């Protein structure tokens, strides 16, 4: 997210709301406690990436498993709620869960004294298909993270432990996400004027006292 934040610096703030170990079921319960009409009014884009934990097997010790039918219902409910509190549907972006690397994650579990997972990529792919179908149904932008990662012969490099993203994985996400956000965020409208556009000797000569949008009429003064 750091690269995304840098890309849209002084244009909009990038706010992450990730909750370790949460599923679509958990997020469905807490979303109304986090987002309300007052704090979604100025949102330029809202990215939803859920399904990694949901797609754990039924017998997984984490008890993360959420059946596909409920997973899709939860995503539907989240989208419905966001629209209800005033978020335009066109601002919503879905991102599928990424692939799961069993050998890497099993190794991590062994080294950290954790119970071995009950999960496989075949199951994850079913959640991916469901997410893609939902995006098509609602005509939403969607990023198929699973497919894009699997295109790389050495796709495990995108994951640190078989589940969580490595630096390479984060870089890939940036490359996939930023073009989608560019369509929704006007990066030309910088928050407050660029420093070269300010009369630093008489800053209040600026139109509207350093107005929020660019001020093309400012006199440029050298220091």
mmCIF file of C-alpha atoms in Angstrom:
data_model
loop_
_atom_site.group_PDB
_atom_site.id
_atom_site.type_symbol
_atom_site.label_atom_id
_atom_site.label_comp_id
_atom_site.label_asym_id
_atom_site.label_seq_id
_atom_site.Cartn_x
_atom_site.Cartn_y
_atom_site.Cartn_z
ATOM 1 C CA UNK A 1 0.000 0.000 0.000
ATOM 2 C CA UNK A 2 2.992 2.305 0.455
ATOM 3 C CA UNK A 3 3.527 2.550 -3.312
ATOM 4 C CA UNK A 4 -0.157 3.284 -3.871
ATOM 5 C CA UNK A 5 -0.002 5.975 -1.176
ATOM 6 C CA UNK A 6 3.028 7.540 -2.855
ATOM 7 C CA UNK A 7 1.368 7.412 -6.267
ATOM 8 C CA UNK A 8 -1.648 9.369 -5.033
ATOM 9 C CA UNK A 9 0.228 11.604 -2.612
ATOM 10 C CA UNK A 10 -1.529 14.934 -2.060
ATOM 11 C CA UNK A 11 -4.436 13.665 -4.174
ATOM 12 C CA UNK A 12 -6.151 11.345 -1.717
ATOM 13 C CA UNK A 13 -5.323 9.323 1.374
ATOM 14 C CA UNK A 14 -5.022 5.546 1.092
ATOM 15 C CA UNK A 15 -6.558 3.963 4.174
ATOM 16 C CA UNK A 16 -6.191 0.238 4.819
ATOM 17 C CA UNK A 17 -8.637 -1.624 7.006
ATOM 18 C CA UNK A 18 -7.199 -5.105 7.316
ATOM 19 C CA UNK A 19 -8.078 -7.378 10.231
ATOM 20 C CA UNK A 20 -5.810 -10.372 10.779
ATOM 21 C CA UNK A 21 -7.698 -13.665 10.792
ATOM 22 C CA UNK A 22 -11.031 -12.128 9.757
ATOM 23 C CA UNK A 23 -13.295 -13.672 7.142
ATOM 24 C CA UNK A 24 -16.129 -12.286 5.023
ATOM 25 C CA UNK A 25 -18.425 -13.399 7.854
ATOM 26 C CA UNK A 26 -16.475 -11.346 10.395
ATOM 27 C CA UNK A 27 -16.292 -8.306 8.114
ATOM 28 C CA UNK A 28 -20.010 -8.470 7.425
ATOM 29 C CA UNK A 29 -20.596 -8.063 11.162
ATOM 30 C CA UNK A 30 -18.176 -5.185 11.765
ATOM 31 C CA UNK A 31 -18.531 -3.112 8.592
ATOM 32 C CA UNK A 32 -21.278 -0.897 10.019
ATOM 33 C CA UNK A 33 -19.007 -0.109 12.976
ATOM 34 C CA UNK A 34 -16.273 1.145 10.655
ATOM 35 C CA UNK A 35 -18.046 2.805 7.742
ATOM 36 C CA UNK A 36 -20.975 5.209 7.963
ATOM 37 C CA UNK A 37 -22.499 7.906 5.723
ATOM 38 C CA UNK A 38 -20.176 10.530 7.196
ATOM 39 C CA UNK A 39 -16.922 8.783 6.319
ATOM 40 C CA UNK A 40 -17.785 7.399 2.881
ATOM 41 C CA UNK A 41 -18.994 10.660 1.351
ATOM 42 C CA UNK A 42 -15.552 11.551 -0.035
ATOM 43 C CA UNK A 43 -14.335 8.061 -0.924
ATOM 44 C CA UNK A 44 -12.874 7.868 -4.429
ATOM 45 C CA UNK A 45 -12.488 4.077 -4.540
ATOM 46 C CA UNK A 46 -13.246 1.171 -2.210
ATOM 47 C CA UNK A 47 -11.293 -2.066 -2.708
ATOM 48 C CA UNK A 48 -12.656 -5.294 -1.207
ATOM 49 C CA UNK A 49 -10.298 -8.269 -0.979
ATOM 50 C CA UNK A 50 -11.803 -11.164 0.955
ATOM 51 C CA UNK A 51 -11.685 -14.927 0.584
ATOM 52 C CA UNK A 52 -8.193 -16.000 1.633
ATOM 53 C CA UNK A 53 -9.328 -17.102 5.082
ATOM 54 C CA UNK A 54 -12.811 -18.129 3.943
ATOM 55 C CA UNK A 55 -11.287 -20.673 1.556
ATOM 56 C CA UNK A 56 -9.647 -22.692 4.333
ATOM 57 C CA UNK A 57 -10.897 -26.285 4.374
ATOM 58 C CA UNK A 58 -13.829 -27.376 6.533
ATOM 59 C CA UNK A 59 -11.506 -29.343 8.813
ATOM 60 C CA UNK A 60 -8.915 -26.585 9.187
ATOM 61 C CA UNK A 61 -7.937 -25.991 12.827
ATOM 62 C CA UNK A 62 -8.330 -22.223 12.423
ATOM 63 C CA UNK A 63 -12.088 -22.641 11.894
ATOM 64 C CA UNK A 64 -11.832 -19.887 9.260
ATOM 65 C CA UNK A 65 -13.853 -21.843 6.710
ATOM 66 C CA UNK A 66 -16.847 -20.011 5.259
ATOM 67 C CA UNK A 67 -18.908 -22.008 2.710
ATOM 68 C CA UNK A 68 -18.896 -20.560 -0.806
ATOM 69 C CA UNK A 69 -22.638 -19.881 -0.685
ATOM 70 C CA UNK A 70 -22.230 -17.805 2.472
ATOM 71 C CA UNK A 71 -19.073 -16.147 1.111
ATOM 72 C CA UNK A 72 -20.976 -14.771 -1.868
ATOM 73 C CA UNK A 73 -23.880 -13.715 0.362
ATOM 74 C CA UNK A 74 -21.479 -11.869 2.647
ATOM 75 C CA UNK A 75 -19.885 -10.006 -0.254
ATOM 76 C CA UNK A 76 -23.354 -9.132 -1.536
ATOM 77 C CA UNK A 77 -24.291 -7.822 1.910
ATOM 78 C CA UNK A 78 -21.145 -5.701 2.161
ATOM 79 C CA UNK A 79 -21.742 -4.172 -1.277
ATOM 80 C CA UNK A 80 -25.396 -3.574 -0.441
ATOM 81 C CA UNK A 81 -24.490 -1.875 2.841
ATOM 82 C CA UNK A 82 -21.912 0.403 1.216
ATOM 83 C CA UNK A 83 -24.465 1.513 -1.360
ATOM 84 C CA UNK A 84 -27.039 2.015 1.396
ATOM 85 C CA UNK A 85 -24.798 4.505 3.209
ATOM 86 C CA UNK A 86 -24.140 6.475 0.040
ATOM 87 C CA UNK A 87 -21.161 4.912 -1.749
ATOM 88 C CA UNK A 88 -21.583 4.858 -5.515
ATOM 89 C CA UNK A 89 -21.321 1.289 -6.806
ATOM 90 C CA UNK A 90 -18.892 2.430 -9.512
ATOM 91 C CA UNK A 91 -16.340 3.191 -6.805
ATOM 92 C CA UNK A 92 -16.212 -0.418 -5.591
ATOM 93 C CA UNK A 93 -13.410 -2.707 -6.771
ATOM 94 C CA UNK A 94 -13.290 -6.428 -5.992
ATOM 95 C CA UNK A 95 -10.011 -8.294 -5.706
ATOM 96 C CA UNK A 96 -9.969 -12.087 -5.678
ATOM 97 C CA UNK A 97 -7.959 -14.038 -3.124
ATOM 98 C CA UNK A 98 -4.502 -14.991 -4.316
ATOM 99 C CA UNK A 99 -3.259 -18.577 -4.701
ATOM 100 C CA UNK A 100 -2.111 -20.690 -1.774
ATOM 101 C CA UNK A 101 1.294 -22.408 -1.644
ATOM 102 C CA UNK A 102 0.890 -25.507 0.495
ATOM 103 C CA UNK A 103 4.564 -26.472 0.836
ATOM 104 C CA UNK A 104 5.583 -23.006 1.977
ATOM 105 C CA UNK A 105 2.764 -22.650 4.467
ATOM 106 C CA UNK A 106 3.212 -26.167 5.860
ATOM 107 C CA UNK A 107 6.910 -25.394 6.392
ATOM 108 C CA UNK A 108 5.981 -22.164 8.192
ATOM 109 C CA UNK A 109 3.475 -24.003 10.407
ATOM 110 C CA UNK A 110 6.077 -26.634 11.292
ATOM 111 C CA UNK A 111 8.694 -24.014 12.182
ATOM 112 C CA UNK A 112 6.237 -22.037 14.300
ATOM 113 C CA UNK A 113 4.522 -24.917 16.084
ATOM 114 C CA UNK A 114 1.215 -24.376 14.316
ATOM 115 C CA UNK A 115 -1.310 -27.026 13.276
ATOM 116 C CA UNK A 116 -0.913 -28.052 9.646
ATOM 117 C CA UNK A 117 -3.492 -26.437 7.338
ATOM 118 C CA UNK A 118 -6.400 -28.153 5.643
ATOM 119 C CA UNK A 119 -6.433 -26.167 2.423
ATOM 120 C CA UNK A 120 -5.586 -26.466 -1.263
ATOM 121 C CA UNK A 121 -5.530 -24.321 -4.377
ATOM 122 C CA UNK A 122 -8.397 -26.183 -6.005
ATOM 123 C CA UNK A 123 -10.690 -24.961 -3.227
ATOM 124 C CA UNK A 124 -9.281 -21.427 -3.412
ATOM 125 C CA UNK A 125 -9.978 -21.321 -7.157
ATOM 126 C CA UNK A 126 -13.680 -21.960 -6.492
ATOM 127 C CA UNK A 127 -13.844 -18.833 -4.331
ATOM 128 C CA UNK A 128 -12.034 -16.923 -7.057
ATOM 129 C CA UNK A 129 -14.642 -17.972 -9.635
ATOM 130 C CA UNK A 130 -17.416 -16.919 -7.263
ATOM 131 C CA UNK A 131 -15.838 -13.503 -6.722
ATOM 132 C CA UNK A 132 -15.466 -12.988 -10.483
ATOM 133 C CA UNK A 133 -19.101 -13.973 -11.054
ATOM 134 C CA UNK A 134 -20.259 -11.479 -8.442
ATOM 135 C CA UNK A 135 -18.247 -8.697 -10.078
ATOM 136 C CA UNK A 136 -19.827 -9.526 -13.428
ATOM 137 C CA UNK A 137 -23.301 -9.606 -11.892
ATOM 138 C CA UNK A 138 -22.901 -6.126 -10.410
ATOM 139 C CA UNK A 139 -20.754 -4.768 -13.251
ATOM 140 C CA UNK A 140 -17.892 -3.995 -10.871
ATOM 141 C CA UNK A 141 -14.204 -3.631 -11.622
ATOM 142 C CA UNK A 142 -12.391 -6.755 -10.492
ATOM 143 C CA UNK A 143 -8.742 -7.730 -10.189
ATOM 144 C CA UNK A 144 -8.083 -11.440 -10.664
ATOM 145 C CA UNK A 145 -5.119 -11.657 -8.326
ATOM 146 C CA UNK A 146 -5.169 -15.460 -8.413
ATOM 147 C CA UNK A 147 -4.822 -15.664 -12.187
ATOM 148 C CA UNK A 148 -2.209 -12.910 -12.428
ATOM 149 C CA UNK A 149 0.006 -14.527 -9.796
ATOM 150 C CA UNK A 150 -0.323 -17.990 -11.339
ATOM 151 C CA UNK A 151 0.937 -16.660 -14.688
ATOM 152 C CA UNK A 152 4.421 -16.548 -13.180
ATOM 153 C CA UNK A 153 6.262 -19.896 -13.218
ATOM 154 C CA UNK A 154 7.828 -18.979 -9.893
ATOM 155 C CA UNK A 155 4.630 -17.563 -8.371
ATOM 156 C CA UNK A 156 5.559 -18.714 -4.865
ATOM 157 C CA UNK A 157 7.966 -15.754 -4.739
ATOM 158 C CA UNK A 158 4.921 -13.526 -4.340
ATOM 159 C CA UNK A 159 4.241 -15.092 -0.931
ATOM 160 C CA UNK A 160 6.368 -15.007 2.216
ATOM 161 C CA UNK A 161 4.838 -18.018 3.959
ATOM 162 C CA UNK A 162 2.520 -19.451 1.338
ATOM 163 C CA UNK A 163 -0.352 -17.107 2.225
ATOM 164 C CA UNK A 164 0.849 -13.565 2.943
ATOM 165 C CA UNK A 165 2.380 -11.318 0.302
ATOM 166 C CA UNK A 166 6.113 -10.776 -0.055
ATOM 167 C CA UNK A 167 7.700 -7.604 -1.406
ATOM 168 C CA UNK A 168 7.378 -9.032 -4.925
ATOM 169 C CA UNK A 169 3.730 -9.812 -4.209
ATOM 170 C CA UNK A 170 3.070 -6.287 -2.997
ATOM 171 C CA UNK A 171 4.750 -4.919 -6.123
ATOM 172 C CA UNK A 172 2.509 -7.083 -8.314
ATOM 173 C CA UNK A 173 -0.586 -5.875 -6.474
ATOM 174 C CA UNK A 174 0.501 -2.288 -7.058
ATOM 175 C CA UNK A 175 0.920 -2.929 -10.791
ATOM 176 C CA UNK A 176 -2.559 -4.469 -10.965
ATOM 177 C CA UNK A 177 -4.336 -2.020 -8.700
ATOM 178 C CA UNK A 178 -2.995 1.365 -9.655
ATOM 179 C CA UNK A 179 -4.352 1.378 -13.269
ATOM 180 C CA UNK A 180 -7.826 0.576 -11.905
ATOM 181 C CA UNK A 181 -7.587 3.373 -9.350
ATOM 182 C CA UNK A 182 -6.313 5.798 -12.002
ATOM 183 C CA UNK A 183 -9.685 5.466 -13.732
ATOM 184 C CA UNK A 184 -11.507 6.432 -10.555
ATOM 185 C CA UNK A 185 -9.187 9.047 -9.073
ATOM 186 C CA UNK A 186 -8.327 12.287 -10.838
ATOM 187 C CA UNK A 187 -4.616 12.485 -10.045
ATOM 188 C CA UNK A 188 -4.392 15.925 -11.679
ATOM 189 C CA UNK A 189 -6.421 17.469 -8.864
ATOM 190 C CA UNK A 190 -3.799 17.836 -6.157
ATOM 191 C CA UNK A 191 -4.905 18.650 -2.629
ATOM 192 C CA UNK A 192 -3.693 22.253 -2.201
ATOM 193 C CA UNK A 193 -1.325 23.855 -4.735
ATOM 194 C CA UNK A 194 2.055 22.419 -5.668
ATOM 195 C CA UNK A 195 4.921 24.330 -4.027
ATOM 196 C CA UNK A 196 5.985 25.875 -7.345
ATOM 197 C CA UNK A 197 2.526 27.374 -7.733
ATOM 198 C CA UNK A 198 2.671 29.280 -4.462
ATOM 199 C CA UNK A 199 3.848 32.856 -4.048
ATOM 200 C CA UNK A 200 5.942 32.091 -0.963
ATOM 201 C CA UNK A 201 6.490 35.775 -0.174
ATOM 202 C CA UNK A 202 2.806 36.640 -0.346
ATOM 203 C CA UNK A 203 1.040 33.254 -0.068
ATOM 204 C CA UNK A 204 -2.349 34.806 0.574
ATOM 205 C CA UNK A 205 -2.281 36.343 -2.880
ATOM 206 C CA UNK A 206 -3.372 32.881 -3.950
ATOM 207 C CA UNK A 207 -6.888 32.593 -5.230
ATOM 208 C CA UNK A 208 -9.231 31.562 -2.410
ATOM 209 C CA UNK A 209 -6.399 31.573 0.162
ATOM 210 C CA UNK A 210 -4.539 28.528 -1.202
ATOM 211 C CA UNK A 211 -7.678 26.886 -2.496
ATOM 212 C CA UNK A 212 -8.055 23.120 -2.510
ATOM 213 C CA UNK A 213 -7.664 22.750 -6.270
ATOM 214 C CA UNK A 214 -4.670 23.880 -8.316
ATOM 215 C CA UNK A 215 -4.247 27.643 -8.594
ATOM 216 C CA UNK A 216 -2.867 28.319 -12.104
ATOM 217 C CA UNK A 217 -2.808 32.087 -11.582
ATOM 218 C CA UNK A 218 -0.227 32.045 -8.787
ATOM 219 C CA UNK A 219 3.001 33.954 -9.370
ATOM 220 C CA UNK A 220 6.069 31.752 -9.011
ATOM 221 C CA UNK A 221 8.754 33.323 -6.839
ATOM 222 C CA UNK A 222 12.230 31.899 -6.380
ATOM 223 C CA UNK A 223 13.727 31.714 -2.900
#
